[in-house]
mmCIF file of C-alpha atoms in Angstrom:
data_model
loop_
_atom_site.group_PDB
_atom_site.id
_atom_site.type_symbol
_atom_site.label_atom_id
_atom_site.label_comp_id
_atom_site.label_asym_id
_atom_site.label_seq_id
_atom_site.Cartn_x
_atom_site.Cartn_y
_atom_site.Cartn_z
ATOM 1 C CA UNK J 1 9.916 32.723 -23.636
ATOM 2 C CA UNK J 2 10.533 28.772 -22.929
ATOM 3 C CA UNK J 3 7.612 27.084 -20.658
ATOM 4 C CA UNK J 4 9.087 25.412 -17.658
ATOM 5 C CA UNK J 5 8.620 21.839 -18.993
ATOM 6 C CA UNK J 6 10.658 22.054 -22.187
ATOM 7 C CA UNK J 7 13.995 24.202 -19.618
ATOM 8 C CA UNK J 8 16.972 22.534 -20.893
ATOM 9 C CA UNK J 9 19.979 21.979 -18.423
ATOM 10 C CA UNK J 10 23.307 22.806 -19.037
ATOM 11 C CA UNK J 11 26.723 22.694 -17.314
ATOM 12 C CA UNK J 12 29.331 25.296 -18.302
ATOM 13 C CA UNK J 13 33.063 24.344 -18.387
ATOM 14 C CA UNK J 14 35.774 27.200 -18.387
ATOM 15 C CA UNK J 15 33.207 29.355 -16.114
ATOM 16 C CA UNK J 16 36.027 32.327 -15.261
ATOM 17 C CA UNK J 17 37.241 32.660 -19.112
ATOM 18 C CA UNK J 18 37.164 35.815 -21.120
ATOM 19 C CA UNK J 19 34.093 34.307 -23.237
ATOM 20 C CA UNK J 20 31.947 32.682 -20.750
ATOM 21 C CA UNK J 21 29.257 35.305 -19.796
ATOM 22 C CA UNK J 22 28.325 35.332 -23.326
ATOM 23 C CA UNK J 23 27.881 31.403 -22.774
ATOM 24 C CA UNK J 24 25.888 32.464 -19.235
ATOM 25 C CA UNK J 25 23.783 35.373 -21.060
ATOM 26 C CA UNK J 26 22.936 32.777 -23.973
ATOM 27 C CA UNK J 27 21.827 30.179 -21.534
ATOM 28 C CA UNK J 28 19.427 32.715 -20.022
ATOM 29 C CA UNK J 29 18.070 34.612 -22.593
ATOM 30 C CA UNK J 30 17.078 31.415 -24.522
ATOM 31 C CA UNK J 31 15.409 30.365 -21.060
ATOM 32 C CA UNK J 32 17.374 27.378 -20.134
ATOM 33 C CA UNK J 33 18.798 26.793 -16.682
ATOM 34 C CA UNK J 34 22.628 26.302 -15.456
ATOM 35 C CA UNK J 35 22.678 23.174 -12.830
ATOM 36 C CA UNK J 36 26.495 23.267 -12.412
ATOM 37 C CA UNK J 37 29.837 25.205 -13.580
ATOM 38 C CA UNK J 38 33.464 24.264 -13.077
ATOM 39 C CA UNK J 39 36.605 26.382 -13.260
ATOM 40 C CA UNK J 40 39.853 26.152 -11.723
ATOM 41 C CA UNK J 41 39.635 29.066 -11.094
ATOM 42 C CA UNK J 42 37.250 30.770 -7.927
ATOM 43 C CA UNK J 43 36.701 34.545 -8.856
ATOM 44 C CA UNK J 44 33.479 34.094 -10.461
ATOM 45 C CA UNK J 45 31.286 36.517 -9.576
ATOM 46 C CA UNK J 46 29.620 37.144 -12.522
ATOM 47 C CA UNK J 47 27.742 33.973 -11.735
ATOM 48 C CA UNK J 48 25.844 35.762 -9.697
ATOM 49 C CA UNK J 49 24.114 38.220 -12.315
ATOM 50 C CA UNK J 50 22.660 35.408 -14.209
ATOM 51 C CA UNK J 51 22.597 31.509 -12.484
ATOM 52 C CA UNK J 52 23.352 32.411 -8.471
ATOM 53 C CA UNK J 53 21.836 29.180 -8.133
ATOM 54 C CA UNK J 54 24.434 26.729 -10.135
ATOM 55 C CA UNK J 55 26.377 24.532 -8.379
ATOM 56 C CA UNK J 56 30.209 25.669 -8.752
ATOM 57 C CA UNK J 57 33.474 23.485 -8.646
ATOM 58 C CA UNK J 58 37.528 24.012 -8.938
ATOM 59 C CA UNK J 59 37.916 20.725 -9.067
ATOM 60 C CA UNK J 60 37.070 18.124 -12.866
ATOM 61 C CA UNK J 61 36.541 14.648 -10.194
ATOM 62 C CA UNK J 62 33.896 16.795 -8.129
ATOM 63 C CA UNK J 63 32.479 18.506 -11.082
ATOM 64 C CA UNK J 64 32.038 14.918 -13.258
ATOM 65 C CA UNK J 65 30.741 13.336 -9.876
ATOM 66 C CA UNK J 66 28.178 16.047 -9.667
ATOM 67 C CA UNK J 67 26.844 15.567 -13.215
ATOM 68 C CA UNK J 68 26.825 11.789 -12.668
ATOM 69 C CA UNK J 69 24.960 11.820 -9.533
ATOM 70 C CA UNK J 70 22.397 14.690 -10.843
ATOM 71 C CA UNK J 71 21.271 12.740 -13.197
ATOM 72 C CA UNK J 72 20.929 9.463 -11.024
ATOM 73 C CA UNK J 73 19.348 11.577 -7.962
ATOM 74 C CA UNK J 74 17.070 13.331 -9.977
ATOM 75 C CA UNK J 75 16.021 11.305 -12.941
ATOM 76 C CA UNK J 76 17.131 14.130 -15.372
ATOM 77 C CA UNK J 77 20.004 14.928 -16.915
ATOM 78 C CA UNK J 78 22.493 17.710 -18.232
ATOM 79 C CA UNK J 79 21.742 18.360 -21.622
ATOM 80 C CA UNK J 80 23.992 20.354 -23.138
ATOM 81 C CA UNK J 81 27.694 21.086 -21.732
ATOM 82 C CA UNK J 82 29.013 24.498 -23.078
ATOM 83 C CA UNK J 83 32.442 24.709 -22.900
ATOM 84 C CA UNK J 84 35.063 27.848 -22.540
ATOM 85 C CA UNK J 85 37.979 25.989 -21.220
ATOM 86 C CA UNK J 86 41.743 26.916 -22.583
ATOM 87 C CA UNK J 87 41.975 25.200 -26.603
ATOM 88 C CA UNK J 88 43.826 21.994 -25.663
ATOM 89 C CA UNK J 89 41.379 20.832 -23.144
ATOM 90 C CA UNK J 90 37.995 21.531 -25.889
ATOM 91 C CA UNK J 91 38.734 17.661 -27.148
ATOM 92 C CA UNK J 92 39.192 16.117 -23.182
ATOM 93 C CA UNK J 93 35.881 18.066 -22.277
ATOM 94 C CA UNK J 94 34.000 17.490 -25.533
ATOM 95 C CA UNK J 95 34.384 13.904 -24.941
ATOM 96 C CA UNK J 96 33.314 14.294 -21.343
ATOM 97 C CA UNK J 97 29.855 15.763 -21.902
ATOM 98 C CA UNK J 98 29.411 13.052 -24.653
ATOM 99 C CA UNK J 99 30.042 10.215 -22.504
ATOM 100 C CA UNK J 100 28.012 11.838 -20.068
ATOM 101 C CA UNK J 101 24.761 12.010 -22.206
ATOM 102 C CA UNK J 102 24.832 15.332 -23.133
ATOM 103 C CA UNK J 103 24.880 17.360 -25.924
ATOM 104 C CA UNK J 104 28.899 19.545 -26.541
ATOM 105 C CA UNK J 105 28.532 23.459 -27.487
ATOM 106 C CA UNK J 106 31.960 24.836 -27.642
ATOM 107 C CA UNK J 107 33.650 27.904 -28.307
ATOM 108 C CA UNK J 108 36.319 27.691 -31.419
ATOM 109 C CA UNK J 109 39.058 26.545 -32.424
ATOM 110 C CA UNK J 110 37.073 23.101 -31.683
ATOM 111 C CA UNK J 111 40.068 20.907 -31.238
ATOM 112 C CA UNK J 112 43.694 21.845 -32.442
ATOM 113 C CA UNK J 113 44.347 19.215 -35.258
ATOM 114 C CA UNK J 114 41.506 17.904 -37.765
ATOM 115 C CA UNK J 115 42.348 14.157 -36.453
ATOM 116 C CA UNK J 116 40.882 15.287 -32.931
ATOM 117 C CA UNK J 117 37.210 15.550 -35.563
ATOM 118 C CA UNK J 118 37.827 12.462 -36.555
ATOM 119 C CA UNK J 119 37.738 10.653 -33.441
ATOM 120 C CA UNK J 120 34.942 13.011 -31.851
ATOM 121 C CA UNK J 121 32.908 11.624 -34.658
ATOM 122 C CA UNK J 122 33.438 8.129 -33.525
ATOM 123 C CA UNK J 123 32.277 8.933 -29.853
ATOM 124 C CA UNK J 124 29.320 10.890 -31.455
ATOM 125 C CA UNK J 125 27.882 7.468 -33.501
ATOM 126 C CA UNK J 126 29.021 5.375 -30.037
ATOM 127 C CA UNK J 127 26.948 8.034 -27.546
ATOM 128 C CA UNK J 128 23.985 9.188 -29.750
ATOM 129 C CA UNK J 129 25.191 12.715 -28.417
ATOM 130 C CA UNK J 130 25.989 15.989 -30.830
ATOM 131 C CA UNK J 131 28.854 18.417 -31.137
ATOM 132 C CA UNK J 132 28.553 22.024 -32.355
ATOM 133 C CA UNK J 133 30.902 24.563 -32.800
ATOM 134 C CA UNK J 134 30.447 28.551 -32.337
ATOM 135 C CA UNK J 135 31.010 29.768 -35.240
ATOM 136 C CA UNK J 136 29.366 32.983 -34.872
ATOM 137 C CA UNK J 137 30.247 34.718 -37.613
ATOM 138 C CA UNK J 138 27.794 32.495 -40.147
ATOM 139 C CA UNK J 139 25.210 34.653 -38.297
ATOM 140 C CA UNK J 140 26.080 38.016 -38.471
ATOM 141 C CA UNK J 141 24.024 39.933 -40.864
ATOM 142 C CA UNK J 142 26.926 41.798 -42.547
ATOM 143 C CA UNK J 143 28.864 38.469 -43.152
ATOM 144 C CA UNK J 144 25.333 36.839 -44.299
ATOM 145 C CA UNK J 145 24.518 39.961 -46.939
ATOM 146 C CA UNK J 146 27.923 39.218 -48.688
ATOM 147 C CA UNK J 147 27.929 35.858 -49.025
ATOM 148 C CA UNK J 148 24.458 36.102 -50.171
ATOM 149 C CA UNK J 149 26.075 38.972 -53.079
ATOM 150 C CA UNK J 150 29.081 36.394 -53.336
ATOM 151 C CA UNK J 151 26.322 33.507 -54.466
ATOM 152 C CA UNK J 152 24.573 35.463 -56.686
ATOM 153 C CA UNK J 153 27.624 36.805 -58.558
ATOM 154 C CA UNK J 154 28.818 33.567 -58.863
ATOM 155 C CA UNK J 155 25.978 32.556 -60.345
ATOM 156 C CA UNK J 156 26.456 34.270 -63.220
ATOM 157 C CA UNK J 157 30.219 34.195 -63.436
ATOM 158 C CA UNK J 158 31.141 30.990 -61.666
ATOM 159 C CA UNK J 159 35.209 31.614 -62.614
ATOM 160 C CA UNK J 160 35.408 34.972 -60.830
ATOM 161 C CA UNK J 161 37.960 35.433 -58.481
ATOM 162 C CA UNK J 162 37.982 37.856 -55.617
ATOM 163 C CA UNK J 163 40.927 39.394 -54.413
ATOM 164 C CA UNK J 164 40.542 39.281 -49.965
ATOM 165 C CA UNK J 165 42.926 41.055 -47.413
ATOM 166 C CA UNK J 166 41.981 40.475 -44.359
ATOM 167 C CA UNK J 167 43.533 42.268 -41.270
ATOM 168 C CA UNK J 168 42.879 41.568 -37.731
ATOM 169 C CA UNK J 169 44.977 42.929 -34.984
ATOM 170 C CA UNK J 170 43.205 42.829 -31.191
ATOM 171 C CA UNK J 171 46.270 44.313 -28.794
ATOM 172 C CA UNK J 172 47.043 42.291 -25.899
ATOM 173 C CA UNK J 173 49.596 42.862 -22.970
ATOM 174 C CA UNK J 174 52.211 41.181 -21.596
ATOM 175 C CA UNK J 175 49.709 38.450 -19.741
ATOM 176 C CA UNK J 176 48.437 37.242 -22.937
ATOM 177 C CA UNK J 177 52.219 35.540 -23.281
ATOM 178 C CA UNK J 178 52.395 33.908 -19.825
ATOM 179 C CA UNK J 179 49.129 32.568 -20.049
ATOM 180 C CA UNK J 180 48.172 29.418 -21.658
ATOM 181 C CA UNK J 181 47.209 31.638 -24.647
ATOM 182 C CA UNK J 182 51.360 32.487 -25.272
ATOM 183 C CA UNK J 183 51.761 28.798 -25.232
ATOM 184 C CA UNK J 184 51.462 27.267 -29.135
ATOM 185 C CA UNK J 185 51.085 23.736 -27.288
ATOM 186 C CA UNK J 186 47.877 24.769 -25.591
ATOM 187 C CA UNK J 187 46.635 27.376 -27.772
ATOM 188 C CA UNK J 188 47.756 26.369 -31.070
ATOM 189 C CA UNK J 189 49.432 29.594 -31.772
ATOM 190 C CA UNK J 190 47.874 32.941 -32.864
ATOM 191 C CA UNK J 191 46.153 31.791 -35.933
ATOM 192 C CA UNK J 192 44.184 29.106 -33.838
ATOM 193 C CA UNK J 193 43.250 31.947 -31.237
ATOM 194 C CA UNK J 194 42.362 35.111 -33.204
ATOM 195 C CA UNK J 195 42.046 34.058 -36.830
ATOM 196 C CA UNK J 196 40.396 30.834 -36.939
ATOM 197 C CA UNK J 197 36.400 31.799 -36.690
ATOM 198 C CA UNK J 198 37.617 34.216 -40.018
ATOM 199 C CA UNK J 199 39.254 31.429 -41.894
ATOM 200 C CA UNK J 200 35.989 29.465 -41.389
ATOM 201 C CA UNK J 201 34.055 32.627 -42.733
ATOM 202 C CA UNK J 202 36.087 33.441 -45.462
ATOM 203 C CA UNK J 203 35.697 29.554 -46.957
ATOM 204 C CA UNK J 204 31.903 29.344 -45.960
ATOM 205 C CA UNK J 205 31.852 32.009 -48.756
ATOM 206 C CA UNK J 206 34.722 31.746 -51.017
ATOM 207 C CA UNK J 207 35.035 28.204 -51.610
ATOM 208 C CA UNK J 208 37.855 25.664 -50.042
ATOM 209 C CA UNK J 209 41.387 26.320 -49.605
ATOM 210 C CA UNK J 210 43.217 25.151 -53.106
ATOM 211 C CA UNK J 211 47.037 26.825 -51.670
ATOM 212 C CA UNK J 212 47.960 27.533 -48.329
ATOM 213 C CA UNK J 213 51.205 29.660 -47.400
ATOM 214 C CA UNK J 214 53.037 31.660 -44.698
ATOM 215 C CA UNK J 215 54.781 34.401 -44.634
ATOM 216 C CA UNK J 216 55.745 35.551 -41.396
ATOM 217 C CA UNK J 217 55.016 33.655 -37.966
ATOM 218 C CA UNK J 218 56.356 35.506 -34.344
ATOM 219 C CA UNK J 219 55.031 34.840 -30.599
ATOM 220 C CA UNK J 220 52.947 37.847 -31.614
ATOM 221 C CA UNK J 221 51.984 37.919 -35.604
ATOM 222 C CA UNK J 222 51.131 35.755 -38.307
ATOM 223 C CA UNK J 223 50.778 36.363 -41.712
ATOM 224 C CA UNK J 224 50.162 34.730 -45.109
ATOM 225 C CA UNK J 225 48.043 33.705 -48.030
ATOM 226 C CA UNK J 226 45.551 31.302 -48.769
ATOM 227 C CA UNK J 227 43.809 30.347 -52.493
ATOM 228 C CA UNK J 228 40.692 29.776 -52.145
ATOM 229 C CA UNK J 229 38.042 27.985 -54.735
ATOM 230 C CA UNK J 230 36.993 31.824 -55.534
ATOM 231 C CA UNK J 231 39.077 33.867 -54.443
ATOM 232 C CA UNK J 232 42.990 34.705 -53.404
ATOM 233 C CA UNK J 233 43.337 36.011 -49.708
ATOM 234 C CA UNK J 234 46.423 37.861 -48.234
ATOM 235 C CA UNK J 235 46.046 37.661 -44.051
ATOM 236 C CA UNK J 236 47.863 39.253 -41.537
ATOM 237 C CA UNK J 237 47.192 38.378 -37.099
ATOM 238 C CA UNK J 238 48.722 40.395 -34.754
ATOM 239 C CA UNK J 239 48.657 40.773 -30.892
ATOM 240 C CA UNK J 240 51.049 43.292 -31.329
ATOM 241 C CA UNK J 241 49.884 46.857 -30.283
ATOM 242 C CA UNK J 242 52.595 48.363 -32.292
ATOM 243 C CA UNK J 243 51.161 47.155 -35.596
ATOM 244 C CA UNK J 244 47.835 48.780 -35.113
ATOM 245 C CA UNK J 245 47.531 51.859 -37.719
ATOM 246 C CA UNK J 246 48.154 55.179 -36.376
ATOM 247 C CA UNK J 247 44.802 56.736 -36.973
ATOM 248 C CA UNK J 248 43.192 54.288 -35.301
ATOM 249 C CA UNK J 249 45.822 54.523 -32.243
ATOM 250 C CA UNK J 250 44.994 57.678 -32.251
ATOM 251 C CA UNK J 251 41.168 57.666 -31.388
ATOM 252 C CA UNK J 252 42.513 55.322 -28.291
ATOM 253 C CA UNK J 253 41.684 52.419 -29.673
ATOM 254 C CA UNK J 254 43.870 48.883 -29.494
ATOM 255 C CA UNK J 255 41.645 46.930 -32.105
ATOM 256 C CA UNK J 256 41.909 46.819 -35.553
ATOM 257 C CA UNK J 257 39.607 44.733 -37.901
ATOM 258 C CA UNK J 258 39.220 44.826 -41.503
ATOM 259 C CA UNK J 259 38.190 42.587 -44.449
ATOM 260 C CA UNK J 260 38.056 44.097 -48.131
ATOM 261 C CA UNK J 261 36.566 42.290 -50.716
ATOM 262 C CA UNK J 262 37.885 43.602 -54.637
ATOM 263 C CA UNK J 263 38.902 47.254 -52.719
ATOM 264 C CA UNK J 264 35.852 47.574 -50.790
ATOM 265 C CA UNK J 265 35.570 47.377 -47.144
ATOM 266 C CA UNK J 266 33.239 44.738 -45.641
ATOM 267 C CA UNK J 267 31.683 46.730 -42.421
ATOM 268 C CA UNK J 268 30.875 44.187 -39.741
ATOM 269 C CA UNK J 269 32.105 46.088 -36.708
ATOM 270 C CA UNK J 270 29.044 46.101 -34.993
ATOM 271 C CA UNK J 271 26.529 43.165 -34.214
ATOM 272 C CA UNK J 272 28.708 41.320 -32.080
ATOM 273 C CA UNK J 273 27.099 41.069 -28.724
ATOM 274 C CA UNK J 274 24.628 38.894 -29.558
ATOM 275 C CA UNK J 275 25.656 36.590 -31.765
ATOM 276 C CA UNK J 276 26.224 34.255 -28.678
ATOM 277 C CA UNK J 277 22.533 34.007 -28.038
ATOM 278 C CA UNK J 278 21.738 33.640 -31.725
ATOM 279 C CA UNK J 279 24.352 30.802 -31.965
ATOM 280 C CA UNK J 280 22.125 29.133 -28.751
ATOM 281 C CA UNK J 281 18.869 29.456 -30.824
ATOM 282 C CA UNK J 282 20.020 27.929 -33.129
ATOM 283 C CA UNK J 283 21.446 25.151 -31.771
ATOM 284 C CA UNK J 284 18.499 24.687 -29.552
ATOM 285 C CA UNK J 285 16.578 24.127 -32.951
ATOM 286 C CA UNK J 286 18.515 21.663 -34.004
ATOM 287 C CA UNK J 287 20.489 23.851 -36.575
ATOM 288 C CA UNK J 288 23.761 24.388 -35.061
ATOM 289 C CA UNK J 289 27.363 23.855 -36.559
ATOM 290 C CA UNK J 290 28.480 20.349 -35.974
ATOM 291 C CA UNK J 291 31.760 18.617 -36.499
ATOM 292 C CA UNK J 292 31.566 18.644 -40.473
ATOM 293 C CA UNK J 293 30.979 22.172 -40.447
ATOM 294 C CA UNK J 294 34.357 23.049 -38.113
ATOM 295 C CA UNK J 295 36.391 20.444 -40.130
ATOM 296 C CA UNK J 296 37.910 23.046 -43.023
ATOM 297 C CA UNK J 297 38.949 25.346 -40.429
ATOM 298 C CA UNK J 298 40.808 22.894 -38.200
ATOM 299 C CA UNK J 299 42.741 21.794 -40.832
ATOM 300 C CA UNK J 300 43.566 24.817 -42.087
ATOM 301 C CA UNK J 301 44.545 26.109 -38.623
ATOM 302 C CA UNK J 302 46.634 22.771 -37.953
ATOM 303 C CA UNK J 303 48.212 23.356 -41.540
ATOM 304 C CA UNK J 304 49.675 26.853 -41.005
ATOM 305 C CA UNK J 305 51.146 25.882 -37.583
ATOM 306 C CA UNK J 306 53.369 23.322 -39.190
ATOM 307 C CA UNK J 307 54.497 25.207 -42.457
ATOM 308 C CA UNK J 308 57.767 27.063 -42.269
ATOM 309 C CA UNK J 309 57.256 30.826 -43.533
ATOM 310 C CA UNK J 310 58.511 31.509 -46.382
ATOM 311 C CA UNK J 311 59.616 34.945 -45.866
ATOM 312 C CA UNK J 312 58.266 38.478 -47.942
ATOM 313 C CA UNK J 313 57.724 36.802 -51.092
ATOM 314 C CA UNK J 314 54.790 36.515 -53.415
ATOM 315 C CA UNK J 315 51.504 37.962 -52.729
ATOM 316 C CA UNK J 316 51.772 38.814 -49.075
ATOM 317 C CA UNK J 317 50.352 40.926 -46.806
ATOM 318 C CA UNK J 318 51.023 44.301 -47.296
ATOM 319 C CA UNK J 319 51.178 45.222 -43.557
ATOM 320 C CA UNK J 320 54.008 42.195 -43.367
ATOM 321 C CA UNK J 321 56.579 45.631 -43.961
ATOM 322 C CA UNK J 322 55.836 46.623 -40.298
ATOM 323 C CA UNK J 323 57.107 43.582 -39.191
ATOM 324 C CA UNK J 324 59.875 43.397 -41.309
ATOM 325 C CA UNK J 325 60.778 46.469 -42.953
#
């Protein structure tokens, strides 16, 4: 456990969102302390099971005029903001805990274009302050294993190509398209949302992308094919319930997740929970995932929202057929 003396402070932004107990738990189990939180949002009672003591606020002006005066009143200071907000606010609040001397942690996609880095990076050299990125995935021990396999295979064959398809479909109802999540403008479309944090994972192992293409791209599903340095990848993202295969509907379930790697199934199903609070170690260390490390999967994020799909041809996705038969 953390002594008293070296308890960082943090502020949490987006304090209501889907992800932010994991933010809360993180905070707590690494033995920090949450001064203040902020959501638009007042049903937060989860609060209570982990900082009752935080300061709360609906409102940005009282929230930033808290932090400011904190740190005046007190003679310490926020160190770290974490920040859970909906996509197209991460680069407005990012900013805002630089500026305010603190340290940005925030969930992924970081920013919705890679020219949103670019400028961050500017603010980072002008404040002294750091950025990092969850990108959780670098620290499963599943994802870890294969790229360790991936680098030693390499090694000895550095021209091999693997052949990837990766399938992800999480089922979400009809709020999911009302909310600012539905909204490509604010969420930056379903590969931003679901796929992004596997894009980063797939190139932290395989090498950058070479070719980029889409196939298919609904409200609800996108779909295409990336080349990467080592390896050819067919993808397929889908809110879509009806997608989901039916022996997996049938055991009542309305997630599907699967990566193969040359045929074989990669099984990182499990060891989830806490990859939140491994992330926060991390960081805490001084080994987090800064703004070089989220750059590749920005852009390739960015990139697939503004190609036109290309329709069922070439080496796509076989579950594409559901959507078009």
């Amino acid at each position: 456990m953390e002594s008293v003396v070296s308890k960082k402070n943090f502020a949490l932004i987006g304090a209501a969102g889907y992800i932010a107990p994991r933010h809360m738990k993180a905070i707590k189990e690494t033995g920090n302390n949450l001064v203040a939180a902020l959501d638009p949002y007042d049903g937060i009672g989860i609060i209570d099971s982990h900082f009752p003591e935080a300061d709360f606020f609906t409102e940005f002006e009282r929230f930033d005029r808290f932090v400011d005066k904190w740190r005046r009143n007190t003679g310490k200071k926020i160190d770290y903001v974490s920040i859970c907000s909906p996509n197209y606010l991460h680069d407005s609040h990012i900013r805002f805990a630089l500026k305010s001397g603190a340290d940005a942690i925030c969930e992924k996609p970081l920013v919705l274009n890679p020219w949103n880095i670019d400028q961050l990076k500017i603010i980072e050299e002008e404040t002294g302050q750091k950025v990092y990125n969850i990108l959780q995935l670098r620290l499963h021990p599943s994802i870890i294993a294969l790229k360790e396999k991936v680098q030693k295979e390499l090694a000895e064959n550095p021209d091999k190509t693997y052949d990837i398809d990766l399938t992800y479909l999480t089922s979400r109802g009809k709020w999911y398209f009302i909310s600012w999540k539905g909204n490509e403008a604010k969420s930056g479309g379903i590969a931003s949302n679901i796929g992004v944090h596997f894009y980063d994972m797939l190139c932290w192992i395989f090498g950058d992308i070479e070719e980029n293409i889409v196939h298919l791209k609904t409200a609800d599903t996108n779909a295409g094919f990336f080349k990467l340095k080592n390896a050819n990848v067919r993808w397929f993202l889908s809110v879509n319930y009806d997608y989901i295969p039916e022996e997996v509907k049938a055991q009542g379930q309305r997630t599907y997740r699967s990566i193969t790697v040359d045929g074989e199934e990669i099984e990182f199903s499990g060891g989830f929970t806490d990859l939140h609070t491994r992330s926060y170690e991390e960081i805490l260390k001084g080994n987090g995932f800064g703004l070089d490390e989220a750059y590749g999967s920005i852009n390739t994020v960015s990139t697939i929202r503004n190609l036109a799909p290309v329709g069922l041809k070439g080496e796509y996705h076989p579950f594409c057929k559901k959507v078009i038969g």
